[in-house]
Amino acid sequence: EQKDSLELARLQLEEERRDKAQELAYKDAEIAEQKQRMEEMAIEFGDMLKETLDRMGAQIDLQASSWEQESGAGVAKRLEQFKIGVPTEL
């Protein structure tokens, strides 16, 4: 009777170990999947930031050239008023 009880306890222990190993493998797979998703999201976010930066740079360039075209002469006149720039009548 003790042998049967011991054998039953051993079988239960083996079954418990298999279950725990299976749970651990599932959790490891889940962790690997989450890490992969995080890496993909980081790459996507980096691309979004680069796109935004490129757009902002283009907008700044556009505004700067527009400002230079529109107010270049005006700035020279104002500087002349303060005797800072070169006279506009060259």
XYZ file of C-alpha atoms in Angstrom:
90
model
C 0.000 0.000 0.000
C 2.855 2.408 0.760
C 4.394 1.548 -2.602
C 1.159 2.469 -4.354
C 0.954 5.698 -2.404
C 4.572 6.519 -3.212
C 4.076 5.714 -6.907
C 0.954 7.897 -7.012
C 2.822 10.781 -5.357
C 5.689 10.370 -7.854
C 3.276 10.428 -10.803
C 1.543 13.522 -9.450
C 4.904 15.234 -9.014
C 5.903 14.419 -12.601
C 2.570 15.703 -13.883
C 2.965 18.892 -11.863
C 6.485 19.388 -13.268
C 5.214 18.927 -16.843
C 2.437 21.434 -16.227
C 4.862 23.984 -14.761
C 7.310 23.476 -17.647
C 4.474 23.989 -20.111
C 3.353 27.168 -18.316
C 6.932 28.444 -18.288
C 7.335 27.780 -22.013
C 4.066 29.632 -22.686
C 5.187 32.612 -20.606
C 8.596 32.668 -22.323
C 6.894 32.684 -25.737
C 4.592 35.488 -24.598
C 7.559 37.539 -23.351
C 9.411 37.045 -26.648
C 6.320 38.139 -28.574
C 5.943 41.264 -26.426
C 9.632 42.141 -26.895
C 9.221 41.804 -30.663
C 6.159 44.066 -30.608
C 8.030 46.654 -28.544
C 10.922 46.663 -31.020
C 8.525 47.074 -33.952
C 6.733 49.913 -32.187
C 10.049 51.634 -31.405
C 11.048 51.469 -35.080
C 7.644 52.783 -36.147
C 7.866 55.626 -33.631
C 11.345 56.524 -34.858
C 10.045 56.664 -38.425
C 7.184 58.903 -37.329
C 9.584 61.255 -35.544
C 11.856 61.423 -38.587
C 8.906 62.194 -40.846
C 7.744 64.949 -38.489
C 11.250 66.395 -38.299
C 11.542 66.360 -42.093
C 8.213 68.148 -42.439
C 9.174 70.733 -39.835
C 12.512 71.316 -41.554
C 10.801 71.811 -44.900
C 8.328 74.237 -43.326
C 11.135 76.192 -41.658
C 13.017 76.385 -44.959
C 9.875 77.596 -46.709
C 9.211 80.234 -44.063
C 12.839 81.369 -44.056
C 12.968 81.824 -47.806
C 9.597 83.571 -47.750
C 10.804 85.880 -44.999
C 14.011 86.655 -46.887
C 12.105 87.503 -50.051
C 9.478 89.623 -48.355
C 11.465 91.475 -45.764
C 15.053 91.569 -47.001
C 14.751 95.144 -48.250
C 12.701 96.156 -45.205
C 15.354 94.847 -42.852
C 18.078 96.729 -44.751
C 16.078 99.967 -44.450
C 15.558 99.458 -40.731
C 19.249 98.726 -40.219
C 20.089 101.894 -42.137
C 17.828 103.859 -39.836
C 19.930 102.710 -36.920
C 23.160 103.231 -38.882
C 23.940 99.528 -38.605
C 23.733 98.278 -42.159
C 24.953 99.348 -45.538
C 22.921 102.092 -47.192
C 20.237 100.673 -49.489
C 21.122 103.130 -52.254
C 24.118 101.405 -53.794
